[in-house]
Short mmCIF file of C-alpha atoms and ligand atoms in Angstrom, two decimals:
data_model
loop_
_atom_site.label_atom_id
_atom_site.label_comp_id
_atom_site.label_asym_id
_atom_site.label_seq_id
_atom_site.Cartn_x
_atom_site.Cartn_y
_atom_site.Cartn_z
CA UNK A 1470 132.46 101.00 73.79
CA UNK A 1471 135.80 102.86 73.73
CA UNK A 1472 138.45 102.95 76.40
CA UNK A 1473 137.33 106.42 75.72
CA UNK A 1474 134.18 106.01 77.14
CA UNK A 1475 135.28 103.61 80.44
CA UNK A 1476 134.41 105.57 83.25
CA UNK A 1477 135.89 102.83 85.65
CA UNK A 1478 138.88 104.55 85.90
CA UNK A 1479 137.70 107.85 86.87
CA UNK A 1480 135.22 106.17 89.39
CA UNK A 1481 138.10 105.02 91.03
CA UNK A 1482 139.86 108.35 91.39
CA UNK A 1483 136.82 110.28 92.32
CA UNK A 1484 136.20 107.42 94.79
CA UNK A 1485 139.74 107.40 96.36
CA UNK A 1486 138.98 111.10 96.32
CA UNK A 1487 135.96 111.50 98.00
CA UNK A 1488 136.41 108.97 100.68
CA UNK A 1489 139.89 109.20 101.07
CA UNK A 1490 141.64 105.42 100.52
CA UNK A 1491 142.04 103.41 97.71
CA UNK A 1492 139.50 101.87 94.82
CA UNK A 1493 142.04 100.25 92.68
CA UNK A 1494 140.41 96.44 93.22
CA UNK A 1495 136.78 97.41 92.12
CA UNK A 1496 135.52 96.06 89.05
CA UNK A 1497 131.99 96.93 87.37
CA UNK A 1498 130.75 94.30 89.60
CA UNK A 1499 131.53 95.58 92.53
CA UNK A 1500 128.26 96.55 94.80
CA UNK A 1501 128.45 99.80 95.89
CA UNK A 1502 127.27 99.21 98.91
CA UNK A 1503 129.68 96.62 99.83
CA UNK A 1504 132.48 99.16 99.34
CA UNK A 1505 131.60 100.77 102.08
CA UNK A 1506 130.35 103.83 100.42
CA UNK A 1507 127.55 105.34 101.62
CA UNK A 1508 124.54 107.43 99.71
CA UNK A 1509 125.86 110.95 100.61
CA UNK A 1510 129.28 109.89 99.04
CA UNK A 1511 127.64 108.47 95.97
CA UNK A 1512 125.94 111.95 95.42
CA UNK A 1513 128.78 113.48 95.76
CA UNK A 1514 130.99 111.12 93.53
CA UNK A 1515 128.16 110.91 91.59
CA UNK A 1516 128.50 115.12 91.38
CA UNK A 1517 132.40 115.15 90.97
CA UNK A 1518 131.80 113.42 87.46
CA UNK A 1519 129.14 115.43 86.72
CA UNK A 1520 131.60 118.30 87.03
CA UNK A 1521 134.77 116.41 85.17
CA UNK A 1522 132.79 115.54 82.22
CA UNK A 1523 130.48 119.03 82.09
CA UNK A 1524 127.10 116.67 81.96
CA UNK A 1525 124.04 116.91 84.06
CA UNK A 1526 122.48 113.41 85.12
CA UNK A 1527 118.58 113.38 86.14
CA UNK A 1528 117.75 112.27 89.42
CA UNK A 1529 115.45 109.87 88.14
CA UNK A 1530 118.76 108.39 86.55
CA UNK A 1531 119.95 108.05 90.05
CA UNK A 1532 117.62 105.61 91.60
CA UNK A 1533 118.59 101.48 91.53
CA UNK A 1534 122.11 101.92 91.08
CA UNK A 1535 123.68 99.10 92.77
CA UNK A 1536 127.10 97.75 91.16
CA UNK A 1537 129.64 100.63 90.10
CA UNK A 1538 129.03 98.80 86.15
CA UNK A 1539 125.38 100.74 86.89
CA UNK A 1540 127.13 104.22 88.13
CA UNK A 1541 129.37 103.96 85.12
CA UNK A 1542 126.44 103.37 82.59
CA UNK A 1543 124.86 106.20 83.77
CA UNK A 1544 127.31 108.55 83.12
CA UNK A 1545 128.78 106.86 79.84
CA UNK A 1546 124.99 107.17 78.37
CA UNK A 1547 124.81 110.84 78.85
CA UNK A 1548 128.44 110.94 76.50
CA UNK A 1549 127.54 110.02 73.18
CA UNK B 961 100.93 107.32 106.58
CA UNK B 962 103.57 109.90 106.79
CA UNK B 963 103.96 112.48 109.94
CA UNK B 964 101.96 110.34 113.11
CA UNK B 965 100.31 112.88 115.97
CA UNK B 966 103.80 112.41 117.76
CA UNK B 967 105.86 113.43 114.93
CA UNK B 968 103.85 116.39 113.93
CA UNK B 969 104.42 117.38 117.55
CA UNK B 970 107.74 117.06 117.33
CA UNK B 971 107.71 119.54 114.74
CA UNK B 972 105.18 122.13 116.41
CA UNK B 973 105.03 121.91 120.13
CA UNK B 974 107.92 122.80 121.33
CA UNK B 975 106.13 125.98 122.10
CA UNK B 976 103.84 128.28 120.96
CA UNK B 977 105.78 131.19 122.84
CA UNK B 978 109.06 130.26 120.43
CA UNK B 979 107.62 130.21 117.79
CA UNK B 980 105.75 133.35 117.96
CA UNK B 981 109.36 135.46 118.80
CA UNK B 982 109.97 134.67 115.15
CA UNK B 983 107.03 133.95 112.94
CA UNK B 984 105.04 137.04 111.85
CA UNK B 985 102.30 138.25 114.37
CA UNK B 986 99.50 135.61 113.15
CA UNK B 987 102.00 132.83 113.26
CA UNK B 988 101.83 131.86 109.29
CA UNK B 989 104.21 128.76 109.17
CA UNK B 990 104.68 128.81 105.59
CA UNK B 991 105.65 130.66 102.70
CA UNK B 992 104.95 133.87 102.30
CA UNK B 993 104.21 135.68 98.92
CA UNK B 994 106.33 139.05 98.71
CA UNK B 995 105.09 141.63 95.67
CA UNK B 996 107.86 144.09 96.40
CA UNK B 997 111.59 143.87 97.53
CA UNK B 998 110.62 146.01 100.29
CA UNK B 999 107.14 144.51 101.52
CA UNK B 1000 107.12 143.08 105.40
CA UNK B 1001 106.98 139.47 106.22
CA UNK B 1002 103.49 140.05 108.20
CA UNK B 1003 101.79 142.03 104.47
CA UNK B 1004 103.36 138.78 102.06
CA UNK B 1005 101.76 136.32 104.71
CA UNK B 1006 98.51 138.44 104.12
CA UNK B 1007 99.23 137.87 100.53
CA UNK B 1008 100.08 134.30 100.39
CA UNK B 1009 96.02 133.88 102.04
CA UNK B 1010 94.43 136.31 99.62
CA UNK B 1011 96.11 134.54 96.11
CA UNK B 1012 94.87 131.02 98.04
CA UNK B 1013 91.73 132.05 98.39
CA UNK B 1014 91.14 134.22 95.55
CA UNK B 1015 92.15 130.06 93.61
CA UNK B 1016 89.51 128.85 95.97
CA UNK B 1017 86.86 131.66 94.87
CA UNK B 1018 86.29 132.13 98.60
CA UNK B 1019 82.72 134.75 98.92
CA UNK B 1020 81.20 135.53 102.69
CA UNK B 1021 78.74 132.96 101.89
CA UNK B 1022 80.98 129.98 100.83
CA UNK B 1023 81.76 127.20 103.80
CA UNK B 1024 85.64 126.56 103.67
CA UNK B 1025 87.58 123.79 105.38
CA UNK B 1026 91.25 124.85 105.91
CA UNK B 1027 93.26 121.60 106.00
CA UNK B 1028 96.40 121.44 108.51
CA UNK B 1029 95.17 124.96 109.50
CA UNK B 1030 98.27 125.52 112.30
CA UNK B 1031 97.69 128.23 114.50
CA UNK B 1032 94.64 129.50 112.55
CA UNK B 1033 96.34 132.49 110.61
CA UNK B 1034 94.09 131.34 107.51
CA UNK B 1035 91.10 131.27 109.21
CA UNK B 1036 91.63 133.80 111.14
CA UNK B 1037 91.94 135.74 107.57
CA UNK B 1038 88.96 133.90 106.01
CA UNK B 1039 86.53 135.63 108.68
CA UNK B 1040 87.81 138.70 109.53
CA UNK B 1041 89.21 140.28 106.15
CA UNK B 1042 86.43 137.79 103.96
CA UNK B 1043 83.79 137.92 106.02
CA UNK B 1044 83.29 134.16 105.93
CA UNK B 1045 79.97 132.78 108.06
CA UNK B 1046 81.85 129.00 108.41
CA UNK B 1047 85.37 128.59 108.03
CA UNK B 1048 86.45 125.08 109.71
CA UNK B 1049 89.96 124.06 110.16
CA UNK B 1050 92.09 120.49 110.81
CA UNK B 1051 94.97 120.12 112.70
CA UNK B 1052 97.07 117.09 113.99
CA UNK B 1053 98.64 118.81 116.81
CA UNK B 1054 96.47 119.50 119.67
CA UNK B 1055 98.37 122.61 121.18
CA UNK B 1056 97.73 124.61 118.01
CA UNK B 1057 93.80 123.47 117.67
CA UNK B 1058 93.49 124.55 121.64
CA UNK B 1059 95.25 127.86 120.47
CA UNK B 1060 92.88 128.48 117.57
CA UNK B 1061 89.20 127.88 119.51
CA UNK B 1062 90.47 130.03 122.69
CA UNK B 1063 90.45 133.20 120.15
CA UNK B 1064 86.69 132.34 119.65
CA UNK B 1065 86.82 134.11 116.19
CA UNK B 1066 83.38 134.08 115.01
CA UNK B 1067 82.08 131.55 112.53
CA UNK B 1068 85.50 129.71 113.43
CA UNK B 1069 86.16 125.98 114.66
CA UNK B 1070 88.96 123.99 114.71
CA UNK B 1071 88.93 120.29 114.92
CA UNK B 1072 91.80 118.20 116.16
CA UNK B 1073 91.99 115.30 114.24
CA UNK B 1074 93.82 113.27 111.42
CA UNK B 1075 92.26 114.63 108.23
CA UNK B 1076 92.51 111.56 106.82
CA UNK B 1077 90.90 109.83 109.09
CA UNK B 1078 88.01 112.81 109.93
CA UNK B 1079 84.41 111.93 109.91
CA UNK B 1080 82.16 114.51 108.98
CA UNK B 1081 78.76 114.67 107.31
CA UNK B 1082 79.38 118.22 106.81
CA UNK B 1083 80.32 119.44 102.71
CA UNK B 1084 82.17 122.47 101.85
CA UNK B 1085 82.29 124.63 99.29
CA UNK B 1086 85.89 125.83 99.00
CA UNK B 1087 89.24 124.45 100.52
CA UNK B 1088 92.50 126.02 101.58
CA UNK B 1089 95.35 123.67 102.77
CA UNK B 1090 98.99 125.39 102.88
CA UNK B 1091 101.74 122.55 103.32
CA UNK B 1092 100.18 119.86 104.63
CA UNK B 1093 100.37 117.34 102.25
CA UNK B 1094 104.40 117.61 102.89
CA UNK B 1095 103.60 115.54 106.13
CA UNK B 1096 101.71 112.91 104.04
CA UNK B 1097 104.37 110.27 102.85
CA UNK B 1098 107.56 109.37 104.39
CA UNK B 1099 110.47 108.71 102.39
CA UNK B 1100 110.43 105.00 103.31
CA UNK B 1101 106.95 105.18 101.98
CA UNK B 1102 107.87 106.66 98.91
CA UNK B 1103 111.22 104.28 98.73
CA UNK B 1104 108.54 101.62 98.05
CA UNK B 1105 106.61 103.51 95.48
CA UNK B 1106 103.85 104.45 97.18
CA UNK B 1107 103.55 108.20 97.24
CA UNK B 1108 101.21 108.97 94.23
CA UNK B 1109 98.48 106.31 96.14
CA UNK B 1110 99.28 108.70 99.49
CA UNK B 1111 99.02 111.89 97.32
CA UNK B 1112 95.65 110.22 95.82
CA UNK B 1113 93.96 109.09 98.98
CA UNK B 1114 94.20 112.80 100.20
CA UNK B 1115 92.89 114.11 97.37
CA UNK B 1116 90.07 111.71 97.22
CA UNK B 1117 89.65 112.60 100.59
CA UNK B 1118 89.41 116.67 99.61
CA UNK B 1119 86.96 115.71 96.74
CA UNK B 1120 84.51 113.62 99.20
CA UNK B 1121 84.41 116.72 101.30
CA UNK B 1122 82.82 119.45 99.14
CA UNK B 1123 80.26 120.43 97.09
CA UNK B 1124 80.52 120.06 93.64
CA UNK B 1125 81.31 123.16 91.95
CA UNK B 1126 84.07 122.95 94.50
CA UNK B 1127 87.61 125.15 93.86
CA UNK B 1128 90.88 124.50 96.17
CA UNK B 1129 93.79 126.44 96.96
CA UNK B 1130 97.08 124.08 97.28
CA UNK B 1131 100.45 125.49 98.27
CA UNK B 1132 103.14 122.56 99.00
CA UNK B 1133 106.48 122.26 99.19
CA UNK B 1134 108.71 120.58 96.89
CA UNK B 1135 111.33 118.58 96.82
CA UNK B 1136 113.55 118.85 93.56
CA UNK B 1137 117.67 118.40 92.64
CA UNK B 1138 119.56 115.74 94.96
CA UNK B 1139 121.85 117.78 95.93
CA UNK B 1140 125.70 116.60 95.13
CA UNK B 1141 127.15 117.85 97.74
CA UNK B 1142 128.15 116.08 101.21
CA UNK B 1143 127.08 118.72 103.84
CA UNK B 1144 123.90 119.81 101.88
CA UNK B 1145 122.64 116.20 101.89
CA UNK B 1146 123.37 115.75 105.73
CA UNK B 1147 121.72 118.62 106.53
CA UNK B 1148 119.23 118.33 104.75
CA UNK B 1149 118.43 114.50 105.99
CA UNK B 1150 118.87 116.54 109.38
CA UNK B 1151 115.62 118.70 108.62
CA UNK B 1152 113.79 115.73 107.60
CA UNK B 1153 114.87 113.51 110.86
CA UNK B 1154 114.97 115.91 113.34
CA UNK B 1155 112.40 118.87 112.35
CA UNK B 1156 109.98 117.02 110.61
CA UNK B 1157 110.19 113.44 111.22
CA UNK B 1158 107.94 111.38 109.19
CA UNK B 1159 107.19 113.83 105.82
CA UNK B 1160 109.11 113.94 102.70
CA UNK B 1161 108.21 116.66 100.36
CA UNK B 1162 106.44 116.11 97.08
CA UNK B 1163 107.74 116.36 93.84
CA UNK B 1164 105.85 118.46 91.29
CA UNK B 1165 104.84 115.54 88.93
CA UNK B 1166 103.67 113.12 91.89
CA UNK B 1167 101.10 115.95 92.66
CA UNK B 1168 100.01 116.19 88.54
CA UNK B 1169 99.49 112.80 88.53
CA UNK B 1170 98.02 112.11 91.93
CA UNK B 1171 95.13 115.02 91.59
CA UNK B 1172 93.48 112.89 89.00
CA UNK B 1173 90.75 112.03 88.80
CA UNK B 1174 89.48 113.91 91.21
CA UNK B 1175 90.61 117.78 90.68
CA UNK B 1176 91.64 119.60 87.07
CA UNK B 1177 94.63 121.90 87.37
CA UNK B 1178 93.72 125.45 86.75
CA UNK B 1179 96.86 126.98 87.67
CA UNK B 1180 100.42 126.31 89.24
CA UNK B 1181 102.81 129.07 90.19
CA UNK B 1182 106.31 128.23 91.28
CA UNK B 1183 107.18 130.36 94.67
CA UNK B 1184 111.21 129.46 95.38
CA UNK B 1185 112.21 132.67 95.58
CA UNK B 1186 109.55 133.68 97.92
CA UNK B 1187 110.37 130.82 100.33
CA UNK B 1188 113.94 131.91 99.68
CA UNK B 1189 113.25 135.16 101.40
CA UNK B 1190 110.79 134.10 103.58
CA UNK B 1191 112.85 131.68 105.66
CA UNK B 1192 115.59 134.03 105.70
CA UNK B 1193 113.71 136.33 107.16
CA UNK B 1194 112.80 133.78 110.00
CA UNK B 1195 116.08 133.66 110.39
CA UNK B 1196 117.45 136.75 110.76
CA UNK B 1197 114.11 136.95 113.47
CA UNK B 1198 115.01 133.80 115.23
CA UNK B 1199 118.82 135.10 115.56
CA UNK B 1200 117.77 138.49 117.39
CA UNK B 1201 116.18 136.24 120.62
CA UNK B 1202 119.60 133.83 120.60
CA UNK B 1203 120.00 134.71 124.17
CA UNK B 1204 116.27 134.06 125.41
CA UNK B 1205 115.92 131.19 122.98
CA UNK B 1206 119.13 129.82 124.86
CA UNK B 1207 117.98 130.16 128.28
CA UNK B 1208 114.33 129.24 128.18
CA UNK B 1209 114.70 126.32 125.81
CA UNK B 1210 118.36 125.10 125.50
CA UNK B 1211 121.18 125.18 123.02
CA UNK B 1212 120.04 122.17 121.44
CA UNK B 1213 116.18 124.70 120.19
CA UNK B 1214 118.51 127.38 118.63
CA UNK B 1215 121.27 125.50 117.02
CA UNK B 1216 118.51 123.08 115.46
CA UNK B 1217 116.62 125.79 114.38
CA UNK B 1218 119.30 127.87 113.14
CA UNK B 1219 120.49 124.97 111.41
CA UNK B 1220 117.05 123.87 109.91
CA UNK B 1221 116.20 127.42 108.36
CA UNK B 1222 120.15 128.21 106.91
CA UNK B 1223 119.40 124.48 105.24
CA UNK B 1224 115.80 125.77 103.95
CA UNK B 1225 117.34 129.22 102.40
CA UNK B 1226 120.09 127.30 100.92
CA UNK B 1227 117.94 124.27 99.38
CA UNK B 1228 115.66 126.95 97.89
CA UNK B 1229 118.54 128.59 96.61
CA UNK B 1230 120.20 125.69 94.51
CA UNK B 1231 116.85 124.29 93.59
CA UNK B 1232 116.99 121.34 95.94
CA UNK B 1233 113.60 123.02 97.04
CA UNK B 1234 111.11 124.51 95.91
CA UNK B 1235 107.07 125.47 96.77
CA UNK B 1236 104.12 125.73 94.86
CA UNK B 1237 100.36 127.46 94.69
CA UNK B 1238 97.95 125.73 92.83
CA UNK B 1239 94.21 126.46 91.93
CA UNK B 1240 92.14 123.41 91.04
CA UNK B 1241 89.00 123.10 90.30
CA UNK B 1242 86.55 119.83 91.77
CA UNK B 1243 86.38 117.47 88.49
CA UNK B 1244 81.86 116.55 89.32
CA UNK B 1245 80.66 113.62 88.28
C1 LIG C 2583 103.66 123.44 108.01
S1 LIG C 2583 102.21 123.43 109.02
C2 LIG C 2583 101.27 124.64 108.19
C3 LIG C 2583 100.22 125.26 109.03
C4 LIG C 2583 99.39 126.36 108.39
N1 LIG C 2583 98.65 125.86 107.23
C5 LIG C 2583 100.23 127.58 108.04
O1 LIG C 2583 100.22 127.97 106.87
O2 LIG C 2583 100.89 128.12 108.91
C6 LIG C 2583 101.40 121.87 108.67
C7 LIG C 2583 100.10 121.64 109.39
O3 LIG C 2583 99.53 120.40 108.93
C8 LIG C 2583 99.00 119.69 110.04
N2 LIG C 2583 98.92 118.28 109.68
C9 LIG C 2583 99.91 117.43 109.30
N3 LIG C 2583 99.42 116.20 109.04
C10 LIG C 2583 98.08 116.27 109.26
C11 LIG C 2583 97.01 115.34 109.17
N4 LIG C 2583 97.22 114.08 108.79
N5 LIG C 2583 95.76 115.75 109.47
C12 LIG C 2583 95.53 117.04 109.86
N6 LIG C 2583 96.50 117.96 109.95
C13 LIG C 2583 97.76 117.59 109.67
C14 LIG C 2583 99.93 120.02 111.17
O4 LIG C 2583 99.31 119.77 112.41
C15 LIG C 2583 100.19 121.50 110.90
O5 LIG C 2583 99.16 122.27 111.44
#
């Protein structure tokens, strides 16, 4: 995969954005849950990179996302 | 199960007399079908019953079971503008079956009773049920996966009920997009806490796959726009008696309710929502 294609980094800004502090020590193994973040800001992070990259995730895409790694994988799949 | 007798009171007892300043004069609690931009709320309610029981093939001399009948609007249609002998209907909530048997409509009864759990030798030969299976499964039921074996039970349920030859006229809701945004998703959690605790709505392709093997699809038609209009219309209704609604049942009644129906016209208007009208047919052995 290409640096290109590392959504990490924009997790992290959408993240800081959407619940207002910093991201900057999460890795792809970080559980989502353990951040602190709950489901209505996932949506809407989850939304925010929908809009940023122009792409449309199914809901069905949505469901058993625990570690950001999964988030990211999402979204990077729907790139190529 | 989803909705328990407490819940579903919860969502229909806070009075009959509130209700009935904003619903149209037979108390339909459901979408309405509108054929022009300009028809009333009370002739699209009339509607909504004729295209479900037109999928039921409803005649004068066909028994039909009305399931979650509410305050007996259906029924009420079924023998007065079809001249049905027997129209029966179920309801969980015991102020709405009292309301229904006190109009004595002829060839009417209504049974209060868990449909799921109703015994009854009797068979029918058509079925109506309007947005009752939305009480059915609650999201931490279908967080575990079981919703199709809810959705299936029910219509197992519907099948051991009638006659073969059998036809049934279906309208749920639907639940469709996650919505993205913040505020949509809290008020729409709010709607399913508060105003209907225990149901989650269906999605489309948990009702084609639960249906089998009991009932064949004949038809689906998708109504968002209708429920669009419909609970904006309650709306605009509910807001004229803000005063009495105020003083007779608190703040909390109006800014609930105003909050619940500016959720539904939104949800229906991004496609978190939807409803749907189907007309299946019995699938005999
Ligand atoms: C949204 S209301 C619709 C009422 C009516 N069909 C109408 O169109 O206005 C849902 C109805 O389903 C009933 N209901 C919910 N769960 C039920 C159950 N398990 N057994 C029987 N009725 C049930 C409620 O009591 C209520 O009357």
């Amino acid at each position: 995969m290409t640096d290109k294609h590392d959504l990490l980094p924009m997790f992290k800004t959408v993240a800081a954005r959407v619940d207002k502090r910093s991201f900057d020590d999460v890795t792809r193994a970080s559980v989502i849950t353990d951040l602190g973040v709950d489901s209505l800001s996932m949506m809407q992070i989850v939304g925010e990179m929908e809009t940023e990259l122009s792409i449309q995730i199914p809901d069905e895409d949505l469901v058993e996302i625990v570690t950001v790694g999964d988030l990211c994988s999402r979204v990077e799949r729907r790139l190529v | 199960m989803g909705s328990n007798k407490q819940e579903v009171e919860v969502s229909y007892d806070v009075s009959n007399e509130f209700f009935r300043l904003w619903l149209d004069e037979r108390m339909n609690y459901t979408c309405a079908v509108f054929e022009s931009e300009h028809q009333s709320l009370e002739a699209a309610q009339l509607n909504k019953l004729s295209i479900l029981s037109d999928f039921a093939k409803v005649t004068a001399n066909k028994s039909v079971l009305d399931i979650g009948c509410g305050w007996g609007a259906c029924l009420e249609y079924l023998a007065t503008s079809r001249s049905v002998k027997r129209a029966v209907g179920v309801t969980l909530s015991s102020s709405q079956a009292e309301e229904v048997n006190r109009r004595k409509l002829p060839g009417v009864e209504c049974v209060e009773s868990d449909f799921m759990k109703w015994e009854t030798t009797e068979k029918f030969d058509a079925l109506v049920s309007i947005c009752m299976l939305d009480h059915l499964c609650s999201p931490e039921e279908a967080r575990k996966g079981k919703a199709i074996d809810i959705y299936r039970a029910y219509f197992k349920k519907c099948h051991e009920v009638t006659n073969p030859g059998a036809w049934f006229g279906l309208q749920t809701i639907l639940r469709n997009k996650i919505p993205r945004i913040k505020k949509d998703l809290e008020d729409i959690y709010f709607c399913t806490h508060v105003i209907f605790p225990g149901g989650l709505n269906p999605r489309l392709e948990d009702i084609v796959q639960a249906v089998n093997p009991y009932w064949e699809i004949i038809t689906v038609k998708q109504r968002r726009h209708d429920y669009e209009r419909t609970t904006a219309e309650w709306l605009r209704r509910m807001r004229l008696h803000e005063a009495r609604i105020r003083q007779e049942w608190g703040d909390h009644v109006f800014d609930d309710y105003d909050r619940y129906l500016s959720t539904c016209v939104r949800a229906f208007d991004q496609f978190y929502s939807s409803l749907a009208q189907y007309e299946l047919r019995r699938l005999d052995a």
